[in-house]
Short mmCIF file of C-alpha atoms and ligand atoms in Angstrom, two decimals:
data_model
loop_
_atom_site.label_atom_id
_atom_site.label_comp_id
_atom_site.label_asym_id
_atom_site.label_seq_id
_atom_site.Cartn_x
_atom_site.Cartn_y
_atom_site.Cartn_z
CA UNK N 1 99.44 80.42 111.20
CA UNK N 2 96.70 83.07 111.85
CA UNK N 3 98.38 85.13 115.07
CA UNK N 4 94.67 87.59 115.48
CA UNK N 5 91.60 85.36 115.49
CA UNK N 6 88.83 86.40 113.28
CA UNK N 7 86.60 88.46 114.80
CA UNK N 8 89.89 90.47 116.02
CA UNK N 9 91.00 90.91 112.20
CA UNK N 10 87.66 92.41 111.33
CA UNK N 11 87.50 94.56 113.87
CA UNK N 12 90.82 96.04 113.78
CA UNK N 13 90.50 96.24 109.99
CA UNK N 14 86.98 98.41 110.57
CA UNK N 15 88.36 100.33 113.36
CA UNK N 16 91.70 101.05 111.00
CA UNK N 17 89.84 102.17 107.96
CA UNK N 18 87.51 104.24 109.97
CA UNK N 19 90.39 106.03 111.13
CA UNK N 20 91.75 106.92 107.76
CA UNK N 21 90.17 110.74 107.47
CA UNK N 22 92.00 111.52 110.45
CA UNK N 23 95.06 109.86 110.04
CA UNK N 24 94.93 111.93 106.72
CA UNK N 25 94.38 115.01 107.84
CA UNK N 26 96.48 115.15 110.94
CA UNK N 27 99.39 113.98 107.98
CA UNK N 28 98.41 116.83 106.25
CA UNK N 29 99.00 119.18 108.85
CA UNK N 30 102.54 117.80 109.80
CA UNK N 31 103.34 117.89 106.69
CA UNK N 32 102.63 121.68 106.09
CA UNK N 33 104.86 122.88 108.96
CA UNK N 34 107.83 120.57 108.65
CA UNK N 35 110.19 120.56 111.44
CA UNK N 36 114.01 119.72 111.86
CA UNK N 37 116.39 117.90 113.82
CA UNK N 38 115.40 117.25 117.15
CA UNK N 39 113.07 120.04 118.03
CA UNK N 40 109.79 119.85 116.65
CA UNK N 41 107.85 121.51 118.64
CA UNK N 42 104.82 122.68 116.47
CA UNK N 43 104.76 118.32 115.52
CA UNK N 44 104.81 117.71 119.23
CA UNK N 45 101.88 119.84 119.83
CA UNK N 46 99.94 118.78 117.12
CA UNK N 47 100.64 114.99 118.81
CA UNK N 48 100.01 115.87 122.40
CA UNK N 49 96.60 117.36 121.09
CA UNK N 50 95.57 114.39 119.17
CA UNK N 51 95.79 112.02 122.24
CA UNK N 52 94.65 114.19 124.84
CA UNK N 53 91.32 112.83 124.82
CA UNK N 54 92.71 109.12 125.09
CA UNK N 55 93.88 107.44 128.67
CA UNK N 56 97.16 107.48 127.83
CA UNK N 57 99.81 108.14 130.79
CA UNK N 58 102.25 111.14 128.55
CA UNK N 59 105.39 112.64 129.17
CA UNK N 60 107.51 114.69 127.05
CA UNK N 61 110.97 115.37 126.49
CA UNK N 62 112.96 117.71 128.90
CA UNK N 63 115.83 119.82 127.77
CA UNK N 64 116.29 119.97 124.13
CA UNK N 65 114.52 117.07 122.54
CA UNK N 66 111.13 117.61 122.02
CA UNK N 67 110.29 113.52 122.18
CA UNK N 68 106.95 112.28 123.41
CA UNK N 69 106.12 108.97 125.17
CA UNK N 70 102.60 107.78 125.58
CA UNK N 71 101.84 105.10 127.54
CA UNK N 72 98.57 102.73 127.42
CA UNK N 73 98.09 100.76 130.46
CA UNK N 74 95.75 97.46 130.31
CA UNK N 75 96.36 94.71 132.50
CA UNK N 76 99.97 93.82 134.24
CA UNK N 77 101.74 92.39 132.08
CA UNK N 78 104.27 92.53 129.10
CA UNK N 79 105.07 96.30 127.35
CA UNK N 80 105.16 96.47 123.85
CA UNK N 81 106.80 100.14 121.96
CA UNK N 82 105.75 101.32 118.62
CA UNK N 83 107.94 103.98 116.67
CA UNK N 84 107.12 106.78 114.89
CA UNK N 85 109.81 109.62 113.98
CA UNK N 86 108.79 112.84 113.88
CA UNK N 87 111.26 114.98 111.49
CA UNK N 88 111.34 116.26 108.01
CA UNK N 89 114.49 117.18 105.38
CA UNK N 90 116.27 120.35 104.98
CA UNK N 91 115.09 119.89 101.05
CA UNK N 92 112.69 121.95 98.97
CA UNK N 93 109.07 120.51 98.20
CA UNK N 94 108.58 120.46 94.32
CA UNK N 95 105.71 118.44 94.55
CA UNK N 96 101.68 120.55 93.42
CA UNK N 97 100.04 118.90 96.49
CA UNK N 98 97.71 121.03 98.02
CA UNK N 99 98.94 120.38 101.44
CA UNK N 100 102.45 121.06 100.15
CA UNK N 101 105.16 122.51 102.88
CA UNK N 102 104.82 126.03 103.71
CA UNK N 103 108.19 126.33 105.39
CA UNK N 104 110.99 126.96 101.93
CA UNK N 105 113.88 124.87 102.40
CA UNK N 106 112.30 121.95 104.57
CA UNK N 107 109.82 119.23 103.58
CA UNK N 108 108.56 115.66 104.78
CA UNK N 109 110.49 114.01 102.14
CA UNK N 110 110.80 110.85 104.26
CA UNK N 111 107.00 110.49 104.84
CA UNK N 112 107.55 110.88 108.87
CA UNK N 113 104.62 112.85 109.11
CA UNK N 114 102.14 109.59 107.70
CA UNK N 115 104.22 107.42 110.55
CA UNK N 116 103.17 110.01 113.40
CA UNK N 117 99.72 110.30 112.10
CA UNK N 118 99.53 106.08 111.64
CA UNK N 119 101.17 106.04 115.00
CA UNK N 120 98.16 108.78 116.38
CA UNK N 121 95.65 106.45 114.66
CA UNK N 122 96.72 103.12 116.09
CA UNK N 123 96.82 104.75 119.99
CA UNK N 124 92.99 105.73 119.64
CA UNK N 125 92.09 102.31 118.46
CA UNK N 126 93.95 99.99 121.18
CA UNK N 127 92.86 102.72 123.50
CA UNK N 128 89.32 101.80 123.04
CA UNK N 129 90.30 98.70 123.70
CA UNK N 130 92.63 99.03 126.69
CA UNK N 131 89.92 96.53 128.61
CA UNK N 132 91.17 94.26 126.77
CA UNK N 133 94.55 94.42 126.59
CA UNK N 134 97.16 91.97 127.85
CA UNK N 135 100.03 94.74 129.00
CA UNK N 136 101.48 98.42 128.09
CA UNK N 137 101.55 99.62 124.54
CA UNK N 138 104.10 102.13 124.89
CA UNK N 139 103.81 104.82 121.44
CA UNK N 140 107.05 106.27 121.09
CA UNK N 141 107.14 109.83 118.80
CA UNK N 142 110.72 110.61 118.17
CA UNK N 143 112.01 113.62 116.87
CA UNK N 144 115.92 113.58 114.89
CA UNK N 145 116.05 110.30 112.81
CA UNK N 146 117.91 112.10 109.94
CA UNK N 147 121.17 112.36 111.58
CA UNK N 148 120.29 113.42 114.92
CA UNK N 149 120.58 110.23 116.61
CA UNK N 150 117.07 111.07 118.45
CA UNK N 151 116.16 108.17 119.31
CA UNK N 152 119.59 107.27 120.98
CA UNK N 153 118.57 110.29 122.84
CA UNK N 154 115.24 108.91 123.68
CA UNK N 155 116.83 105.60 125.22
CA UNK N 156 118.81 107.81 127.41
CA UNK N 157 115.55 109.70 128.56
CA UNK N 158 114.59 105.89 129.74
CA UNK N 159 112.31 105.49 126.76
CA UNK N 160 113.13 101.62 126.73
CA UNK N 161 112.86 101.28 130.38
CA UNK N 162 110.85 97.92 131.21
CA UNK N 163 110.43 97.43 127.25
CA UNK N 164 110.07 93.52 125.82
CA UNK N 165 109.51 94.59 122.36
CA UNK N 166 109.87 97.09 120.07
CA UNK N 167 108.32 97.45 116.27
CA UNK N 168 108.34 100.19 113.60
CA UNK N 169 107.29 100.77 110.37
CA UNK N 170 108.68 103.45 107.14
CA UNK N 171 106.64 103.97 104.39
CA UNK N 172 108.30 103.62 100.94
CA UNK N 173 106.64 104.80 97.42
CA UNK N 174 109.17 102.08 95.73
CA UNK N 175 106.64 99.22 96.75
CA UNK N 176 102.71 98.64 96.14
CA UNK N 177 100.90 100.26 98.13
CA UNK N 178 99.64 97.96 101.44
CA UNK N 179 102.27 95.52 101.01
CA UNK N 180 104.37 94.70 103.97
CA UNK N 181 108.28 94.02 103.62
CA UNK N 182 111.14 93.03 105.87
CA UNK N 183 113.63 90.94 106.97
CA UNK N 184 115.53 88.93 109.49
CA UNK N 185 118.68 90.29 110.66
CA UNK N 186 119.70 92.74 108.87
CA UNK N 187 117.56 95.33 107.23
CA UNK N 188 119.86 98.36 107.07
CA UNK N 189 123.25 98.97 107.34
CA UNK N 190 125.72 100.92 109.88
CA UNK N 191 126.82 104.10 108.47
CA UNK N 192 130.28 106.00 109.04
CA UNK N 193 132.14 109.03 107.75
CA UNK N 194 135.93 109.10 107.23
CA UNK N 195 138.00 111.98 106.22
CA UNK N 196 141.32 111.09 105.37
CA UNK N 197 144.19 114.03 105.06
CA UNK N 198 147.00 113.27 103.14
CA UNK N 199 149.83 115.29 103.67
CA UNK N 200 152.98 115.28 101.17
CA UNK N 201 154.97 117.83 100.55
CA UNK N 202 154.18 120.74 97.46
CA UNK N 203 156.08 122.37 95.16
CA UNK N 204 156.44 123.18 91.52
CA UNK N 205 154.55 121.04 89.41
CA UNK N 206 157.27 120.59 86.92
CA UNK N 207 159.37 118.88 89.45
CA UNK N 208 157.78 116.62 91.15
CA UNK N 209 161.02 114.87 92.42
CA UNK N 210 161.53 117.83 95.03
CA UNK N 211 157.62 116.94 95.91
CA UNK N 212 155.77 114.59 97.80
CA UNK N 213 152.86 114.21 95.62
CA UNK N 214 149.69 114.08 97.84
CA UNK N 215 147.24 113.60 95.17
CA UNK N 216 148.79 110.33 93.19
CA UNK N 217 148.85 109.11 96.95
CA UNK N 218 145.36 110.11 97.41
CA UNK N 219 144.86 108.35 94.16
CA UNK N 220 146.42 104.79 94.87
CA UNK N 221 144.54 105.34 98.32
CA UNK N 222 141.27 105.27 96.65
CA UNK N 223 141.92 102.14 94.69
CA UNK N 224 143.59 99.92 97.39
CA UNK N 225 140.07 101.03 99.32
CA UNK N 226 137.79 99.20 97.01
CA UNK N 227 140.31 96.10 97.04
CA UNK N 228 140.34 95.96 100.41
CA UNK N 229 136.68 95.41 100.18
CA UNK N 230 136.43 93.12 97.73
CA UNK N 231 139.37 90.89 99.12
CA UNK N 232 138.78 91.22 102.66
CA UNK N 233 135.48 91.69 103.56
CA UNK N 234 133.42 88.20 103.03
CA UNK N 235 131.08 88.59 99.80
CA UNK N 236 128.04 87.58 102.38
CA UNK N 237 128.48 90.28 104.19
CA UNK N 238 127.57 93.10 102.00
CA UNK N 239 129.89 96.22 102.69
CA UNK N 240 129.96 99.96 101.12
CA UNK N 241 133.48 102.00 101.04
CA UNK N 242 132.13 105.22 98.83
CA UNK N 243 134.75 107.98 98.65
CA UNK N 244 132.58 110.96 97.61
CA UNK N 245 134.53 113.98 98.06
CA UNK N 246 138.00 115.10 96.82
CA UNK N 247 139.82 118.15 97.87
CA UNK N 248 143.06 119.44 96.99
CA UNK N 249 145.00 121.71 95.23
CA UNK N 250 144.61 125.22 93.50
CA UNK N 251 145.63 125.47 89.94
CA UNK N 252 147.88 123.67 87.54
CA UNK N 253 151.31 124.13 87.97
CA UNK N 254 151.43 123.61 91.82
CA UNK N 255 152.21 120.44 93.70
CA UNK N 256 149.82 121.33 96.85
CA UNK N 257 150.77 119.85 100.30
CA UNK N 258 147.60 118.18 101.44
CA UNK N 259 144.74 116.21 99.52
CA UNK N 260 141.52 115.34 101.45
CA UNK N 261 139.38 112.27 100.91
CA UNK N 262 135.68 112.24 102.08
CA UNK N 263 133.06 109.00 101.90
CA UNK N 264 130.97 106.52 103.83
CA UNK N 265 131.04 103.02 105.23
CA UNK N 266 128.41 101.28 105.06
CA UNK N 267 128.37 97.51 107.04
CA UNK N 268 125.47 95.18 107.83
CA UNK N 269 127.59 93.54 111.19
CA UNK N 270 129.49 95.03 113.78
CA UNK N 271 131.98 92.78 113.16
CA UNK N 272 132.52 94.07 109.57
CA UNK N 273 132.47 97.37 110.74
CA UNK N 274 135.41 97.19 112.82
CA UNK N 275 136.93 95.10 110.11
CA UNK N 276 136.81 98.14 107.70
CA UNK N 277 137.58 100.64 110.15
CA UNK N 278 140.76 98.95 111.06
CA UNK N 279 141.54 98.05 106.97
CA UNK N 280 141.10 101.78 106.55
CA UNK N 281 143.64 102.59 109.42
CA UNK N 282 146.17 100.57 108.22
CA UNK N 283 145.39 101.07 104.26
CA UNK N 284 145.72 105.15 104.88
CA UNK N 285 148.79 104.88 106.77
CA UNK N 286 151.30 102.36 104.98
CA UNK N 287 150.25 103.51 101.88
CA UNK N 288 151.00 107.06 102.75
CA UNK N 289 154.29 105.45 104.20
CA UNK N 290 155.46 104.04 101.73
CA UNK N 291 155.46 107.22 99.82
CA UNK N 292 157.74 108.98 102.39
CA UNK N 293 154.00 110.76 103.03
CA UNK N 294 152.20 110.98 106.60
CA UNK N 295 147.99 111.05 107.13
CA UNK N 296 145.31 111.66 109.48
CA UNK N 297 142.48 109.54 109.49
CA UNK N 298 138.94 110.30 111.26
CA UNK N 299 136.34 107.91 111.47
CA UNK N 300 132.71 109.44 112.49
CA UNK N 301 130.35 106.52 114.01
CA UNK N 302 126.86 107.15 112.43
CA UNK N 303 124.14 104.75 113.05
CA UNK N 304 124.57 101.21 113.82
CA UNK N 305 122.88 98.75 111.55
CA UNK N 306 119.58 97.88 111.57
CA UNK N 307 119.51 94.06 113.41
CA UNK N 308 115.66 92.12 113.00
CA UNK N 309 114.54 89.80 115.58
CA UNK N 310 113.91 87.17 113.60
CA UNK N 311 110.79 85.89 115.67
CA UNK N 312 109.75 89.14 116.08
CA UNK N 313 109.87 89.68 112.00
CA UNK N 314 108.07 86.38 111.80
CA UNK N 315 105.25 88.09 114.22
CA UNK N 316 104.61 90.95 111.50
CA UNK N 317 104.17 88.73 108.33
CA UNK N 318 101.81 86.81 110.56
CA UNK N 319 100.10 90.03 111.43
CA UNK N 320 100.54 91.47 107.82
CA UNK N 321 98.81 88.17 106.62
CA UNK N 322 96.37 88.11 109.01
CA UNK N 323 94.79 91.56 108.13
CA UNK N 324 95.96 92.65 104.82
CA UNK N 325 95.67 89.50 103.01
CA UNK N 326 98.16 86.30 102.01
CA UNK N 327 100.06 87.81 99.52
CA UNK N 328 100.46 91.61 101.85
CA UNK N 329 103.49 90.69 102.83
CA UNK N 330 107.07 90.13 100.71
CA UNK N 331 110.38 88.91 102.46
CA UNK N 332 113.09 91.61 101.89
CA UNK N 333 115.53 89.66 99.41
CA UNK N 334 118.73 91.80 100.93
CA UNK N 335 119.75 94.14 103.16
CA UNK N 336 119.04 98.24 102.39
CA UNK N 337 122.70 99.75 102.77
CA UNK N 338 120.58 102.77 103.58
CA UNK N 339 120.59 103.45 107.72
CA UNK N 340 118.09 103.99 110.15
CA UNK N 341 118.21 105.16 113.90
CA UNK N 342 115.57 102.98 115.33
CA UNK N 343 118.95 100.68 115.02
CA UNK N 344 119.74 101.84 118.60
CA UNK N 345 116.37 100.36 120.00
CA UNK N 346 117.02 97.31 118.82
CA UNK N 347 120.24 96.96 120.08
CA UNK N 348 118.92 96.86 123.45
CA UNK N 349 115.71 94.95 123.22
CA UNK N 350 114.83 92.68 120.45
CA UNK N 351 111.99 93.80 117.88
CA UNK N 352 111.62 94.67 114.05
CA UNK N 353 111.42 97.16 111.59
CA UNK N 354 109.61 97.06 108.82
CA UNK N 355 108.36 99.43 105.14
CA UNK N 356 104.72 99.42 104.40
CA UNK N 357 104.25 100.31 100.45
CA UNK N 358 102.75 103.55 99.75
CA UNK N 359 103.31 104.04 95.91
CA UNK N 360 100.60 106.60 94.34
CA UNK N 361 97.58 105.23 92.64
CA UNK N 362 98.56 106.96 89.32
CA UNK N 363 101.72 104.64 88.85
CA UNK N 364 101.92 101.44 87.84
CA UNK N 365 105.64 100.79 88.15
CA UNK N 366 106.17 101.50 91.66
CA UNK N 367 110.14 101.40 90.83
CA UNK N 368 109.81 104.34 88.63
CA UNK N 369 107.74 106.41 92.05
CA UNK N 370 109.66 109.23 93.54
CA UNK N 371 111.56 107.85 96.27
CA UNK N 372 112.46 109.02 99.87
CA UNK N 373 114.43 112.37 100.21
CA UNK N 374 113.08 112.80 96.42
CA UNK N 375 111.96 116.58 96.20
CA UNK N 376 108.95 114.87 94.63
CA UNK N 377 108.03 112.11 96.90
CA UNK N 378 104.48 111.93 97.11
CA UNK N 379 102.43 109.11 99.02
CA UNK N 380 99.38 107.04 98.88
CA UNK N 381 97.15 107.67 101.55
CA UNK N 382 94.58 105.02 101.24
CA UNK N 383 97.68 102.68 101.84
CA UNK N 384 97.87 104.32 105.70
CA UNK N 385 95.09 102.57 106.85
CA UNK N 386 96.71 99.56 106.32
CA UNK N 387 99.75 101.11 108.53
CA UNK N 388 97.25 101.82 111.38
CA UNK N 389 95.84 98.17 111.46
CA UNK N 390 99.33 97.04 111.25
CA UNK N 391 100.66 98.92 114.12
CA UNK N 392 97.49 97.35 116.02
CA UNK N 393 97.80 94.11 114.94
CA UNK N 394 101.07 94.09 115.81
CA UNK N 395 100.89 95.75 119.34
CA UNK N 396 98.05 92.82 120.10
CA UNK N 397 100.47 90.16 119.13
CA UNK N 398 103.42 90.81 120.02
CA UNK N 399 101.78 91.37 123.71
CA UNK N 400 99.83 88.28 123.67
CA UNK N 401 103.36 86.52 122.31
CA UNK N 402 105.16 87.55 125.20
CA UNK N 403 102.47 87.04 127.59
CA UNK N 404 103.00 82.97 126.04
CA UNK N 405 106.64 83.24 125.98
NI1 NI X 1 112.90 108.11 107.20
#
């Protein structure tokens, strides 16, 4: 099925391509002045002066999130948001670009700064063709993805308010550059904390009999975790129970009183997710039990998972076909147990995410390309154009789906 009709591919393919010098060099600039968190306020400006030319109806974030909403009216009629985040790493660039960060300790290690600048790209393109257009494109710039919940933030700002759709797009240097990937349902998981404090009772090492041992509790504790998963959890629904921290004791002739566990749950369904939480309750507590030991167990809710619309993942191969060519896009084969906070959007209105492949011309194995959060990550920015068409294509269709539907 062709979604765009011909004439519509080749101009948004022109338009997109003609675009690329500027989506370049407004990436550069972002990505010289990284910002954290959810205030970006140097990114913000740099956004609000790329659009101010464009009829676009703009309002930015009050209080402490520095979010910006841009709204592109055409006819009544469906709205349609596009993502872009707007924040960078607390990491080190080790990368000899010439544009490299200037700010030690931060960098755009994630690539947001090519999504605001594809994001910039696509709003001057449909703008020229608001005439045309069959509803509101609503570009949403959101500062905080890495951790921040910002765009949780955002919906309570009323970001999603009279939203049908929503769609956005990561780059990733671990696929060709121009191909399009994703998947229906799940895409990324849901991802928790849990700190688990064991508490025994210490002593002298030599007699562990007047002891309550924390740490061979702490021990058994992070074995009956990983059979928990693999005998409770369903194999098809793929589930992560990392303990990656241990704390406890000083030296080596001393019992202590308390070991600490540290890790991360990672679930593709809410249903799992409680399912693990509750395991990891119960797991912590009669184990500790049965030792004559007691616990505390925290559980930090991170992200949810990442849930595709199917139809609406369906709409962006079409699209991806449509402009980049048959073979542009690849179905993800699984889930990433990575996370993602455009998972909040699309728990309220249905939509998809999806990565557009950016690996650098100079390797051929795009598995072996510095990844996201690498200190090296680098980027291919020919492959952006194909970002900006996509975010157009996709912006046209999905309105003129809903305007059908
Ligand atoms: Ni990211």
């Amino acid at each position: 099925m062709t979604i765009l009709d011909q004439s519509s591919v080749a101009t948004v393919n022109e338009a997109a391509a003609a675009s690329l010098e500027s989506v370049i060099e407004l990436r550069r600039a972002i990505h010289r002045e990284p910002e954290l968190g959810i205030d970006n306020p140097i990114t913000q400006n740099r956004i609000a002066a790329a659009l101010t030319d464009l009829p676009l109806d703009i309002r930015q974030g009050e209080g402490d999130i520095t979010s910006l909403v841009a709204d592109l009216n055409g006819s009544d009629g469906p709205t349609v948001l596009l993502r872009a985040d707007t924040d960078a790493l607390p990491m080190t660039e080790d990368t000899e670009s010439s544009f490299a960060s200037t700010v030690p300790g931060r960098s755009h290690a994630c690539g947001h700064d090519s999504h605001v600048a594809m994001l910039v790209g696509a709003a001057r393109i449909l703008s020229a063709r608001r005439d045309e257009l069959g509803g509101t494109v609503r570009f949403m710039f959101q500062p905080g993805e890495e951790g921040y919940g910002g765009a949780r933030l955002m919906i309570e700002e009323g970001v999603l308010d009279g939203v049908d759709a929503a769609y956005a797009m990561h780059v990733t240097p671990n696929a060709p550059a121009g191909i399009v990937s994703s998947r229906a349902g799940a895409m990324l998981a849901s991802a928790d904390t849990f700190t688990i404090d064991v508490i025994g009772r210490g002593g002298h090492a030599s007699m562990p009999h007047y002891t309550t041992d924390p740490i061979a509790i702490a021990a058994q504790l992070i074995t009956s975790i990983q059979t928990m998963v693999t005998r409770e959890i369903p194999v098809f629904e793929p589930t992560v129970v990392s303990v990656t921290k241990i704390n406890a004791g000083t030296t080596n002739n001393v019992i202590p009183e308390r070991a600490q566990l540290v890790g991360t749950i990672r679930c593709v369904s809410p249903r799992t997710r409680i399912q693990v939480h509750d395991a990891l309750e119960r797991l912590v507590h009669t184990i500790t039990a049965a030792h004559d030991a007691s616990a505390e167990i925290r559980i930090d809710r991170g992200y949810p998972a990442t849930i595709n619309d199917s139809a609406s993942v369906d709409l962006v191969a079409d699209v991806a076909r449509s402009l980049l060519g048959d073979d542009a896009y690849v179905p993800m084969p699984s889930p990433v147990m990575g996370a993602e906070d455009f998972s909040y959007v699309l728990e309220k209105v249905p939509g998809a995410m999806s990565n557009l492949g950016v690996c650098p011309a100079d390797i051929t194995d795009p598995s072996t390309a510095a990844g996201l959060h690498s200190n090296l990550m680098r980027l291919n920015e020919s492959a952006l154009s194909a970002g900006v068409a996509m975010h157009v294509g996709t912006a046209l269709a999905a309105l003129d789906q809903l305007r059908a539907g």
